[in-house]
Amino acid sequence: MNSATTLTRLAFSVYNLWSHPQLRDPNRQGFFLDNASSLTEASIVKSLRIHAPDIFDFRMVVIDKTRIRRASNAGGYEVRRKDWAEITQRFPTFSPEYWHTRTIYIENIPISFRSIVGICKLLHALITTKEDDDDDDCIQNIFFPPHYQDPPEALPKCKGFALVTLSDLSTVSCLLTRFPYHARSPETDENPASSLSEEELEARRAGFRTLSKERWEVLQAEYVEYRDHLLHHIATTATSSSAPQPQPQSQPTQSNAHACAETWPWYPHGCVIFARHVPEDTNKTALRAEFSALLADGSSALNYVDYTKGLDSVRFVPSHMSFPKGTYIQCYLRLTTRDDALSLLRRFEERQEEKVITLELLEGQREELYWENVPEKVRTLAVQRATQSQIITPPDEDQDSKPQKKRRRR
């Protein structure tokens, strides 16, 4: 059976005739234009006459050229089921509950069968308990559940699951038994791989499973409730995080900390020295050895040499200064306390001879900008070290201990 025949039979199924009143208009005697496929009407009629000659009646529509042509009277072929009169007499026995019990949910549909025609082909291959001719009419309707964010006019697409309405309860029971929803492993004992069809083998490899519509609605309600709870929680969290929160302030751990430091500073003041005009052929190890030698306790007070070779280079072209032209390196020296920084500056000035290196203590806005670019974890560790040494000094105090402005030796 080809695609045109499958789609036409599904469009004129008993369920669709019952659920769509316009298809059972007594004035039309059950005839309707067949537009279930993108093919021409002549091609569809030819296909139905070959593959379903005992199911449909056909009627050609003749156009009256003397009258105004309307879209509903454009000519062509009309199709009707042969048993249309018998089906209409059975309509009083149908109800929503009748079709509800004959509807199942299928999941993990193989990719090659994710279409209306493909699902029909797959289900026909899986239903092996019935061998009469009515097997082709067992599928009454296929519905693809939309996403909750899909617009109303969006075309339904198969995303690997669907709701299928079948003709009788025996077919429903067959599929629910052979492909249960909570099966852990395929039934290979009763049906060895050699006896299974290609469609069933592919379905079992994809994890094809079924569930009754009643149970599916229960799970769907639980899912919707859980989804709404998550969305509400995310919205509440986003709203609370966007509101300004007061910054927590930690108190110094040492009981004898500086009296004026009522709150924990977010960076240690006066502990960074800016070094410029460093020779180009130096490296971080040489810089640490040179400046650590100037400290009384060796390298313990020099916490870090903030220098990356090749990235901290500047091109210096003097105009009125006596420095030679060339490329110079600049770096930062982080010390434990302000006293360590002042001691390093004082001893460096005493020992400097014919060097062009100049040191400067960072203060004020320049110091704040530097610490803003330092990771928070490193900044917190520097504050803890300075606090443990009990020598944290705010930048507006101890003005007499400030070093002199940078000097240049000629």
mmCIF file of C-alpha atoms in Angstrom:
data_model
loop_
_atom_site.group_PDB
_atom_site.id
_atom_site.type_symbol
_atom_site.label_atom_id
_atom_site.label_comp_id
_atom_site.label_asym_id
_atom_site.label_seq_id
_atom_site.Cartn_x
_atom_site.Cartn_y
_atom_site.Cartn_z
ATOM 1 C CA MET A 1 0.000 0.000 0.000
ATOM 2 C CA ASN A 2 1.450 3.371 -1.020
ATOM 3 C CA SER A 3 1.381 6.677 0.853
ATOM 4 C CA ALA A 4 -1.667 8.129 -0.932
ATOM 5 C CA THR A 5 -3.788 5.086 -0.117
ATOM 6 C CA THR A 6 -2.629 5.028 3.524
ATOM 7 C CA LEU A 7 -3.395 8.719 4.077
ATOM 8 C CA THR A 8 -6.779 8.484 2.366
ATOM 9 C CA ARG A 9 -7.841 5.455 4.392
ATOM 10 C CA LEU A 10 -6.789 7.228 7.580
ATOM 11 C CA ALA A 11 -8.657 10.401 6.586
ATOM 12 C CA PHE A 12 -11.856 8.378 5.973
ATOM 13 C CA SER A 13 -11.517 6.142 9.030
ATOM 14 C CA VAL A 14 -14.512 5.423 11.243
ATOM 15 C CA TYR A 15 -13.106 7.628 14.006
ATOM 16 C CA ASN A 16 -12.621 10.622 11.696
ATOM 17 C CA LEU A 17 -16.084 10.205 10.181
ATOM 18 C CA TRP A 18 -17.542 10.208 13.695
ATOM 19 C CA SER A 19 -15.429 13.055 15.116
ATOM 20 C CA HIS A 20 -15.837 15.405 12.116
ATOM 21 C CA PRO A 21 -19.514 16.195 11.475
ATOM 22 C CA GLN A 22 -18.751 17.775 8.108
ATOM 23 C CA LEU A 23 -17.671 14.363 6.788
ATOM 24 C CA ARG A 24 -21.093 12.864 7.418
ATOM 25 C CA ASP A 25 -23.201 15.575 5.784
ATOM 26 C CA PRO A 26 -26.288 13.725 4.449
ATOM 27 C CA ASN A 27 -26.611 16.201 1.579
ATOM 28 C CA ARG A 28 -23.295 15.004 0.144
ATOM 29 C CA GLN A 29 -24.088 11.305 0.550
ATOM 30 C CA GLY A 30 -20.622 10.703 1.970
ATOM 31 C CA PHE A 31 -18.674 12.017 -1.062
ATOM 32 C CA PHE A 32 -15.813 14.468 -0.482
ATOM 33 C CA LEU A 33 -12.858 15.752 -2.430
ATOM 34 C CA ASP A 34 -9.800 13.736 -1.577
ATOM 35 C CA ASN A 35 -7.005 16.133 -0.564
ATOM 36 C CA ALA A 36 -5.201 13.903 1.924
ATOM 37 C CA SER A 37 -2.048 13.950 -0.192
ATOM 38 C CA SER A 38 -0.040 16.435 -2.188
ATOM 39 C CA LEU A 39 -0.600 14.383 -5.350
ATOM 40 C CA THR A 40 -3.187 15.253 -7.984
ATOM 41 C CA GLU A 41 -6.706 13.891 -7.607
ATOM 42 C CA ALA A 42 -6.305 11.669 -10.660
ATOM 43 C CA SER A 43 -3.170 10.090 -9.161
ATOM 44 C CA ILE A 44 -4.909 9.489 -5.841
ATOM 45 C CA VAL A 45 -7.951 7.908 -7.472
ATOM 46 C CA LYS A 46 -5.707 5.689 -9.588
ATOM 47 C CA SER A 47 -3.841 4.557 -6.482
ATOM 48 C CA LEU A 48 -7.072 3.829 -4.587
ATOM 49 C CA ARG A 49 -8.485 1.801 -7.467
ATOM 50 C CA ILE A 50 -5.351 -0.343 -7.487
ATOM 51 C CA HIS A 51 -4.742 -0.796 -3.737
ATOM 52 C CA ALA A 52 -8.238 -0.367 -2.238
ATOM 53 C CA PRO A 53 -10.831 -1.190 -4.921
ATOM 54 C CA ASP A 54 -13.290 -2.711 -2.414
ATOM 55 C CA ILE A 55 -13.216 0.171 0.066
ATOM 56 C CA PHE A 56 -13.978 3.398 -1.830
ATOM 57 C CA ASP A 57 -16.502 4.641 -4.347
ATOM 58 C CA PHE A 58 -15.523 7.390 -6.801
ATOM 59 C CA ARG A 59 -17.518 10.093 -8.493
ATOM 60 C CA MET A 60 -16.348 12.567 -11.100
ATOM 61 C CA VAL A 61 -17.415 16.185 -10.699
ATOM 62 C CA VAL A 62 -18.355 17.883 -13.985
ATOM 63 C CA ILE A 63 -17.878 21.636 -14.208
ATOM 64 C CA ASP A 64 -20.691 23.808 -15.564
ATOM 65 C CA LYS A 65 -18.886 26.559 -17.469
ATOM 66 C CA THR A 66 -22.031 28.710 -17.619
ATOM 67 C CA ARG A 67 -21.947 29.224 -13.843
ATOM 68 C CA ILE A 68 -19.433 31.004 -11.699
ATOM 69 C CA ARG A 69 -16.776 28.539 -10.590
ATOM 70 C CA ARG A 70 -16.264 28.282 -6.851
ATOM 71 C CA ALA A 71 -13.472 26.678 -4.931
ATOM 72 C CA SER A 72 -15.820 23.965 -3.640
ATOM 73 C CA ASN A 73 -17.005 23.173 -7.176
ATOM 74 C CA ALA A 74 -13.720 23.204 -9.079
ATOM 75 C CA GLY A 75 -14.188 19.785 -10.661
ATOM 76 C CA GLY A 76 -12.236 16.575 -10.229
ATOM 77 C CA TYR A 77 -13.044 13.450 -8.210
ATOM 78 C CA GLU A 78 -14.949 12.816 -5.012
ATOM 79 C CA VAL A 79 -14.395 9.804 -2.775
ATOM 80 C CA ARG A 80 -16.691 7.905 -0.402
ATOM 81 C CA ARG A 81 -16.396 4.748 1.636
ATOM 82 C CA LYS A 82 -18.519 1.902 0.320
ATOM 83 C CA ASP A 83 -19.754 1.117 3.846
ATOM 84 C CA TRP A 84 -20.581 4.757 4.595
ATOM 85 C CA ALA A 85 -24.271 4.013 5.308
ATOM 86 C CA GLU A 86 -23.424 1.185 7.730
ATOM 87 C CA ILE A 87 -20.896 3.357 9.564
ATOM 88 C CA THR A 88 -23.374 6.208 10.031
ATOM 89 C CA GLN A 89 -25.826 3.775 11.603
ATOM 90 C CA ARG A 90 -23.170 2.820 14.182
ATOM 91 C CA PHE A 91 -22.541 6.408 15.278
ATOM 92 C CA PRO A 92 -24.988 6.247 18.248
ATOM 93 C CA THR A 93 -22.859 3.479 19.765
ATOM 94 C CA PHE A 94 -19.734 5.628 19.745
ATOM 95 C CA SER A 95 -18.730 8.015 22.524
ATOM 96 C CA PRO A 96 -15.547 9.756 23.733
ATOM 97 C CA GLU A 97 -15.099 7.017 26.327
ATOM 98 C CA TYR A 98 -15.396 4.383 23.588
ATOM 99 C CA TRP A 99 -12.436 5.838 21.665
ATOM 100 C CA HIS A 100 -10.551 6.780 24.854
ATOM 101 C CA THR A 101 -10.156 3.127 25.795
ATOM 102 C CA ARG A 102 -8.894 2.354 22.284
ATOM 103 C CA THR A 103 -6.189 5.042 22.289
ATOM 104 C CA ILE A 104 -2.604 4.304 23.303
ATOM 105 C CA TYR A 105 0.567 6.340 23.667
ATOM 106 C CA ILE A 106 3.616 5.131 21.713
ATOM 107 C CA GLU A 107 7.164 6.338 22.389
ATOM 108 C CA ASN A 108 10.670 5.902 20.991
ATOM 109 C CA ILE A 109 9.451 5.536 17.437
ATOM 110 C CA PRO A 110 12.380 4.622 15.149
ATOM 111 C CA ILE A 111 13.627 7.570 13.128
ATOM 112 C CA SER A 112 12.789 5.918 9.795
ATOM 113 C CA PHE A 113 9.112 5.639 10.837
ATOM 114 C CA ARG A 114 8.555 9.131 12.252
ATOM 115 C CA SER A 115 5.685 10.145 9.967
ATOM 116 C CA ILE A 116 2.022 9.276 9.654
ATOM 117 C CA VAL A 117 2.689 6.819 6.847
ATOM 118 C CA GLY A 118 5.709 5.394 8.668
ATOM 119 C CA ILE A 119 3.772 4.860 11.910
ATOM 120 C CA CYS A 120 1.007 3.072 9.992
ATOM 121 C CA LYS A 121 3.558 0.807 8.337
ATOM 122 C CA LEU A 122 5.269 0.079 11.660
ATOM 123 C CA LEU A 123 2.068 -0.726 13.551
ATOM 124 C CA HIS A 124 0.758 -2.951 10.765
ATOM 125 C CA ALA A 125 4.013 -4.930 10.953
ATOM 126 C CA LEU A 126 3.849 -5.207 14.765
ATOM 127 C CA ILE A 127 0.247 -6.418 14.925
ATOM 128 C CA THR A 128 0.568 -10.119 14.174
ATOM 129 C CA THR A 129 -2.384 -11.559 16.086
ATOM 130 C CA LYS A 130 -4.947 -10.650 13.410
ATOM 131 C CA GLU A 131 -4.799 -12.114 9.946
ATOM 132 C CA ASP A 132 -8.067 -11.003 8.341
ATOM 133 C CA ASP A 133 -8.516 -8.231 5.822
ATOM 134 C CA ASP A 134 -9.685 -5.751 8.462
ATOM 135 C CA ASP A 135 -6.096 -5.463 9.652
ATOM 136 C CA ASP A 136 -5.537 -2.523 7.290
ATOM 137 C CA ASP A 137 -8.368 -0.610 8.999
ATOM 138 C CA CYS A 138 -7.128 -1.104 12.574
ATOM 139 C CA ILE A 139 -5.526 2.372 12.797
ATOM 140 C CA GLN A 140 -8.204 5.027 13.171
ATOM 141 C CA ASN A 141 -6.223 8.180 14.020
ATOM 142 C CA ILE A 142 -2.688 9.406 14.737
ATOM 143 C CA PHE A 143 -2.118 12.546 16.823
ATOM 144 C CA PHE A 144 1.210 14.249 17.564
ATOM 145 C CA PRO A 145 1.061 16.036 20.972
ATOM 146 C CA PRO A 146 2.359 19.597 20.534
ATOM 147 C CA HIS A 147 4.888 21.358 22.738
ATOM 148 C CA TYR A 148 3.360 23.702 25.287
ATOM 149 C CA GLN A 149 5.175 26.658 23.685
ATOM 150 C CA ASP A 150 4.105 25.856 20.099
ATOM 151 C CA PRO A 151 1.801 28.460 18.520
ATOM 152 C CA PRO A 152 -1.752 27.325 17.745
ATOM 153 C CA GLU A 153 -1.169 27.479 13.977
ATOM 154 C CA ALA A 154 2.011 25.367 14.079
ATOM 155 C CA LEU A 155 1.943 22.192 12.004
ATOM 156 C CA PRO A 156 2.237 19.035 14.148
ATOM 157 C CA LYS A 157 5.525 17.180 13.848
ATOM 158 C CA CYS A 158 6.548 13.758 15.057
ATOM 159 C CA LYS A 159 9.176 14.045 17.796
ATOM 160 C CA GLY A 160 9.362 10.315 18.481
ATOM 161 C CA PHE A 161 6.013 9.865 20.232
ATOM 162 C CA ALA A 162 2.325 9.937 19.280
ATOM 163 C CA LEU A 163 -1.197 9.061 20.373
ATOM 164 C CA VAL A 164 -2.741 6.328 18.223
ATOM 165 C CA THR A 165 -6.436 5.406 18.157
ATOM 166 C CA LEU A 166 -7.115 1.799 17.181
ATOM 167 C CA SER A 167 -10.288 0.030 16.059
ATOM 168 C CA ASP A 168 -10.686 -2.641 18.741
ATOM 169 C CA LEU A 169 -9.506 -3.530 22.216
ATOM 170 C CA SER A 170 -7.730 -6.736 21.172
ATOM 171 C CA THR A 171 -5.237 -4.759 19.109
ATOM 172 C CA VAL A 172 -4.718 -2.369 22.027
ATOM 173 C CA SER A 173 -4.060 -5.264 24.390
ATOM 174 C CA CYS A 174 -1.664 -6.867 21.895
ATOM 175 C CA LEU A 175 0.556 -3.792 21.671
ATOM 176 C CA LEU A 176 0.434 -3.000 25.399
ATOM 177 C CA THR A 177 1.455 -6.574 26.226
ATOM 178 C CA ARG A 178 4.227 -6.973 23.669
ATOM 179 C CA PHE A 179 5.736 -3.512 24.171
ATOM 180 C CA PRO A 180 5.093 -2.514 27.797
ATOM 181 C CA TYR A 181 6.170 0.932 28.922
ATOM 182 C CA HIS A 182 8.317 -0.242 31.860
ATOM 183 C CA ALA A 183 9.923 -3.252 30.178
ATOM 184 C CA ARG A 184 13.603 -3.568 31.085
ATOM 185 C CA SER A 185 14.648 -5.871 28.264
ATOM 186 C CA PRO A 186 13.063 -7.009 24.988
ATOM 187 C CA GLU A 187 11.339 -10.368 24.919
ATOM 188 C CA THR A 188 13.896 -12.468 23.113
ATOM 189 C CA ASP A 189 12.979 -15.853 24.624
ATOM 190 C CA GLU A 190 9.544 -16.198 23.095
ATOM 191 C CA ASN A 191 10.455 -14.362 19.886
ATOM 192 C CA PRO A 192 14.035 -15.070 18.797
ATOM 193 C CA ALA A 193 15.650 -12.521 16.512
ATOM 194 C CA SER A 194 15.362 -14.837 13.528
ATOM 195 C CA SER A 195 11.544 -14.881 13.759
ATOM 196 C CA LEU A 196 11.066 -11.107 14.076
ATOM 197 C CA SER A 197 10.362 -8.839 11.152
ATOM 198 C CA GLU A 198 12.727 -6.051 10.181
ATOM 199 C CA GLU A 199 10.263 -3.459 11.481
ATOM 200 C CA GLU A 200 10.009 -5.134 14.885
ATOM 201 C CA LEU A 201 13.772 -5.551 15.168
ATOM 202 C CA GLU A 202 14.261 -1.875 14.458
ATOM 203 C CA ALA A 203 11.508 -0.947 16.921
ATOM 204 C CA ARG A 204 13.072 -3.001 19.711
ATOM 205 C CA ARG A 205 16.513 -1.542 19.038
ATOM 206 C CA ALA A 206 15.014 1.955 19.365
ATOM 207 C CA GLY A 207 13.285 1.050 22.651
ATOM 208 C CA PHE A 208 9.753 1.254 21.264
ATOM 209 C CA ARG A 209 7.141 1.080 24.055
ATOM 210 C CA THR A 210 3.435 1.707 24.597
ATOM 211 C CA LEU A 211 1.186 3.012 27.346
ATOM 212 C CA SER A 212 -2.562 3.331 27.757
ATOM 213 C CA LYS A 213 -3.974 6.818 27.330
ATOM 214 C CA GLU A 214 -5.469 6.771 30.812
ATOM 215 C CA ARG A 215 -2.059 6.138 32.381
ATOM 216 C CA TRP A 216 -0.421 8.624 30.008
ATOM 217 C CA GLU A 217 -2.789 11.386 31.141
ATOM 218 C CA VAL A 218 -1.858 10.712 34.773
ATOM 219 C CA LEU A 219 1.859 10.938 33.992
ATOM 220 C CA GLN A 220 1.246 14.011 31.845
ATOM 221 C CA ALA A 221 -0.517 15.770 34.729
ATOM 222 C CA GLU A 222 2.407 14.954 37.044
ATOM 223 C CA TYR A 223 4.865 16.242 34.465
ATOM 224 C CA VAL A 224 2.955 19.509 33.959
ATOM 225 C CA GLU A 225 2.815 20.063 37.714
ATOM 226 C CA TYR A 226 6.549 19.412 38.069
ATOM 227 C CA ARG A 227 7.347 21.643 35.078
ATOM 228 C CA ASP A 228 5.282 24.534 36.471
ATOM 229 C CA HIS A 229 7.004 24.109 39.829
ATOM 230 C CA LEU A 230 10.447 24.342 38.209
ATOM 231 C CA LEU A 231 9.481 27.380 36.135
ATOM 232 C CA HIS A 232 8.099 29.126 39.215
ATOM 233 C CA HIS A 233 11.249 28.294 41.185
ATOM 234 C CA ILE A 234 13.491 29.627 38.396
ATOM 235 C CA ALA A 235 11.462 32.840 38.123
ATOM 236 C CA THR A 236 11.554 33.342 41.900
ATOM 237 C CA THR A 237 15.301 32.728 42.033
ATOM 238 C CA ALA A 238 15.945 35.146 39.152
ATOM 239 C CA THR A 239 13.844 37.844 40.845
ATOM 240 C CA SER A 240 15.585 37.467 44.196
ATOM 241 C CA SER A 241 19.051 37.419 42.638
ATOM 242 C CA SER A 242 18.380 40.599 40.655
ATOM 243 C CA ALA A 243 17.472 42.533 43.828
ATOM 244 C CA PRO A 244 20.429 44.412 45.423
ATOM 245 C CA GLN A 245 21.838 42.477 48.348
ATOM 246 C CA PRO A 246 23.893 44.047 51.154
ATOM 247 C CA GLN A 247 27.533 43.095 51.040
ATOM 248 C CA PRO A 248 28.502 40.866 53.989
ATOM 249 C CA GLN A 249 31.231 42.304 56.153
ATOM 250 C CA SER A 250 33.612 40.091 58.075
ATOM 251 C CA GLN A 251 35.282 41.119 61.292
ATOM 252 C CA PRO A 252 39.033 40.647 61.823
ATOM 253 C CA THR A 253 39.905 37.344 63.444
ATOM 254 C CA GLN A 254 42.628 38.835 65.652
ATOM 255 C CA SER A 255 41.394 40.392 68.880
ATOM 256 C CA ASN A 256 44.151 42.972 68.844
ATOM 257 C CA ALA A 257 43.570 44.126 65.247
ATOM 258 C CA HIS A 258 43.881 47.772 64.398
ATOM 259 C CA ALA A 259 41.308 49.763 66.316
ATOM 260 C CA CYS A 260 40.132 51.823 63.364
ATOM 261 C CA ALA A 261 39.433 48.762 61.169
ATOM 262 C CA GLU A 262 35.822 48.109 62.242
ATOM 263 C CA THR A 263 35.145 46.069 59.106
ATOM 264 C CA TRP A 264 37.319 43.745 57.071
ATOM 265 C CA PRO A 265 38.942 45.665 54.169
ATOM 266 C CA TRP A 266 38.444 44.205 50.726
ATOM 267 C CA TYR A 267 42.153 44.599 49.899
ATOM 268 C CA PRO A 268 45.320 45.296 51.947
ATOM 269 C CA HIS A 269 46.288 48.967 51.706
ATOM 270 C CA GLY A 270 49.807 50.078 50.825
ATOM 271 C CA CYS A 271 51.171 46.623 49.998
ATOM 272 C CA VAL A 272 51.771 46.926 46.212
ATOM 273 C CA ILE A 273 54.856 48.474 44.577
ATOM 274 C CA PHE A 274 54.921 49.385 40.914
ATOM 275 C CA ALA A 275 58.299 48.784 39.215
ATOM 276 C CA ARG A 276 59.025 50.306 35.834
ATOM 277 C CA HIS A 277 61.976 50.390 33.432
ATOM 278 C CA VAL A 278 62.952 46.822 34.330
ATOM 279 C CA PRO A 279 65.600 45.427 31.915
ATOM 280 C CA GLU A 280 64.198 43.402 29.049
ATOM 281 C CA ASP A 281 66.432 40.384 29.614
ATOM 282 C CA THR A 282 65.157 39.687 33.134
ATOM 283 C CA ASN A 283 62.613 37.140 34.327
ATOM 284 C CA LYS A 284 60.328 36.540 37.305
ATOM 285 C CA THR A 285 62.872 34.431 39.203
ATOM 286 C CA ALA A 286 65.587 37.080 38.892
ATOM 287 C CA LEU A 287 63.208 39.834 39.982
ATOM 288 C CA ARG A 288 62.112 37.883 43.067
ATOM 289 C CA ALA A 289 65.737 37.144 44.044
ATOM 290 C CA GLU A 290 66.811 40.764 43.594
ATOM 291 C CA PHE A 291 63.990 42.345 45.596
ATOM 292 C CA SER A 292 63.822 39.613 48.253
ATOM 293 C CA ALA A 293 67.467 40.263 49.091
ATOM 294 C CA LEU A 294 66.520 43.786 50.164
ATOM 295 C CA LEU A 295 64.079 42.565 52.805
ATOM 296 C CA ALA A 296 65.113 41.761 56.360
ATOM 297 C CA ASP A 297 63.327 38.394 56.471
ATOM 298 C CA GLY A 298 64.280 37.307 52.980
ATOM 299 C CA SER A 299 61.578 36.321 50.500
ATOM 300 C CA SER A 300 58.787 35.636 53.043
ATOM 301 C CA ALA A 301 57.488 39.225 52.955
ATOM 302 C CA LEU A 302 57.447 39.306 49.114
ATOM 303 C CA ASN A 303 54.300 37.344 48.360
ATOM 304 C CA TYR A 304 54.154 37.593 44.576
ATOM 305 C CA VAL A 305 55.895 39.165 41.572
ATOM 306 C CA ASP A 306 53.099 40.113 39.176
ATOM 307 C CA TYR A 307 54.994 39.849 35.909
ATOM 308 C CA THR A 308 54.493 37.996 32.615
ATOM 309 C CA LYS A 309 57.405 38.045 30.210
ATOM 310 C CA GLY A 310 56.452 39.488 26.844
ATOM 311 C CA LEU A 311 53.122 40.887 28.025
ATOM 312 C CA ASP A 312 54.309 43.597 30.407
ATOM 313 C CA SER A 313 56.558 45.320 27.856
ATOM 314 C CA VAL A 314 56.168 48.981 26.888
ATOM 315 C CA ARG A 315 57.964 50.969 24.190
ATOM 316 C CA PHE A 316 59.638 54.015 25.799
ATOM 317 C CA VAL A 317 60.716 56.903 23.578
ATOM 318 C CA PRO A 318 61.943 59.762 25.829
ATOM 319 C CA SER A 319 61.917 63.365 24.717
ATOM 320 C CA HIS A 320 63.479 65.515 27.455
ATOM 321 C CA MET A 321 64.560 62.657 29.767
ATOM 322 C CA SER A 322 67.987 61.074 29.863
ATOM 323 C CA PHE A 323 66.761 57.443 29.615
ATOM 324 C CA PRO A 324 68.012 55.601 26.508
ATOM 325 C CA LYS A 325 65.490 54.576 23.910
ATOM 326 C CA GLY A 326 64.280 50.986 23.972
ATOM 327 C CA THR A 327 61.743 48.523 25.366
ATOM 328 C CA TYR A 328 61.295 48.353 29.154
ATOM 329 C CA ILE A 329 59.500 45.910 31.406
ATOM 330 C CA GLN A 330 57.085 46.868 34.160
ATOM 331 C CA CYS A 331 55.779 44.713 36.970
ATOM 332 C CA TYR A 332 54.073 44.796 40.374
ATOM 333 C CA LEU A 333 55.421 43.554 43.695
ATOM 334 C CA ARG A 334 52.932 42.333 46.291
ATOM 335 C CA LEU A 335 54.168 42.412 49.864
ATOM 336 C CA THR A 336 52.554 41.207 53.063
ATOM 337 C CA THR A 337 52.211 44.547 54.871
ATOM 338 C CA ARG A 338 52.657 48.244 54.308
ATOM 339 C CA ASP A 339 55.784 48.277 56.493
ATOM 340 C CA ASP A 340 57.347 45.601 54.261
ATOM 341 C CA ALA A 341 56.647 47.747 51.200
ATOM 342 C CA LEU A 342 58.138 50.870 52.834
ATOM 343 C CA SER A 343 61.192 48.912 53.945
ATOM 344 C CA LEU A 344 61.760 47.612 50.415
ATOM 345 C CA LEU A 345 61.490 51.115 48.950
ATOM 346 C CA ARG A 346 63.917 52.556 51.480
ATOM 347 C CA ARG A 347 66.565 49.877 50.988
ATOM 348 C CA PHE A 348 66.199 49.965 47.220
ATOM 349 C CA GLU A 349 66.847 53.718 47.174
ATOM 350 C CA GLU A 350 69.930 53.260 49.347
ATOM 351 C CA ARG A 351 71.417 50.579 47.085
ATOM 352 C CA GLN A 352 70.555 51.943 43.665
ATOM 353 C CA GLU A 353 73.580 53.052 41.655
ATOM 354 C CA GLU A 354 73.474 53.372 37.858
ATOM 355 C CA LYS A 355 70.171 51.523 37.348
ATOM 356 C CA VAL A 356 67.135 52.885 35.579
ATOM 357 C CA ILE A 357 64.611 50.847 37.572
ATOM 358 C CA THR A 358 62.176 53.007 39.513
ATOM 359 C CA LEU A 359 59.791 51.879 42.244
ATOM 360 C CA GLU A 360 56.597 53.537 43.320
ATOM 361 C CA LEU A 361 54.089 52.662 46.055
ATOM 362 C CA LEU A 362 50.572 52.362 44.654
ATOM 363 C CA GLU A 363 47.959 54.347 46.542
ATOM 364 C CA GLY A 364 44.472 55.692 46.049
ATOM 365 C CA GLN A 365 42.577 54.968 42.855
ATOM 366 C CA ARG A 366 45.510 53.289 41.136
ATOM 367 C CA GLU A 367 45.748 50.804 44.003
ATOM 368 C CA GLU A 368 42.015 50.085 43.871
ATOM 369 C CA LEU A 369 42.147 49.516 40.108
ATOM 370 C CA TYR A 370 44.978 47.051 40.545
ATOM 371 C CA TRP A 371 43.204 44.978 43.196
ATOM 372 C CA GLU A 372 39.979 44.936 41.156
ATOM 373 C CA ASN A 373 41.822 42.861 38.530
ATOM 374 C CA VAL A 374 43.106 40.376 41.120
ATOM 375 C CA PRO A 375 40.961 37.242 41.679
ATOM 376 C CA GLU A 376 38.819 37.417 44.804
ATOM 377 C CA LYS A 377 40.388 34.317 46.312
ATOM 378 C CA VAL A 378 43.897 35.778 45.994
ATOM 379 C CA ARG A 379 42.700 39.154 47.301
ATOM 380 C CA THR A 380 41.103 37.553 50.357
ATOM 381 C CA LEU A 381 44.262 35.595 51.102
ATOM 382 C CA ALA A 382 46.319 38.815 50.947
ATOM 383 C CA VAL A 383 43.955 40.480 53.436
ATOM 384 C CA GLN A 384 44.210 37.518 55.794
ATOM 385 C CA ARG A 385 48.017 37.609 55.695
ATOM 386 C CA ALA A 386 48.082 41.309 56.426
ATOM 387 C CA THR A 387 45.540 40.955 59.247
ATOM 388 C CA GLN A 388 47.461 38.141 60.888
ATOM 389 C CA SER A 389 50.527 40.407 60.942
ATOM 390 C CA GLN A 390 48.407 43.056 62.759
ATOM 391 C CA ILE A 391 49.804 45.828 60.609
ATOM 392 C CA ILE A 392 46.927 46.785 58.299
ATOM 393 C CA THR A 393 47.009 50.548 57.935
ATOM 394 C CA PRO A 394 44.295 52.517 56.068
ATOM 395 C CA PRO A 395 45.593 54.759 53.289
ATOM 396 C CA ASP A 396 44.607 57.960 55.133
ATOM 397 C CA GLU A 397 46.753 57.198 58.203
ATOM 398 C CA ASP A 398 50.471 57.138 58.922
ATOM 399 C CA GLN A 399 51.181 59.927 56.515
ATOM 400 C CA ASP A 400 54.692 60.402 57.945
ATOM 401 C CA SER A 401 55.710 56.913 56.895
ATOM 402 C CA LYS A 402 54.897 57.463 53.228
ATOM 403 C CA PRO A 403 57.911 57.182 50.932
ATOM 404 C CA GLN A 404 59.133 60.096 48.911
ATOM 405 C CA LYS A 405 58.224 60.503 45.308
ATOM 406 C CA LYS A 406 60.116 58.396 42.854
ATOM 407 C CA ARG A 407 63.562 59.696 42.018
ATOM 408 C CA ARG A 408 65.691 59.253 38.980
ATOM 409 C CA ARG A 409 69.456 58.974 39.103
ATOM 410 C CA ARG A 410 71.243 60.547 36.253
#
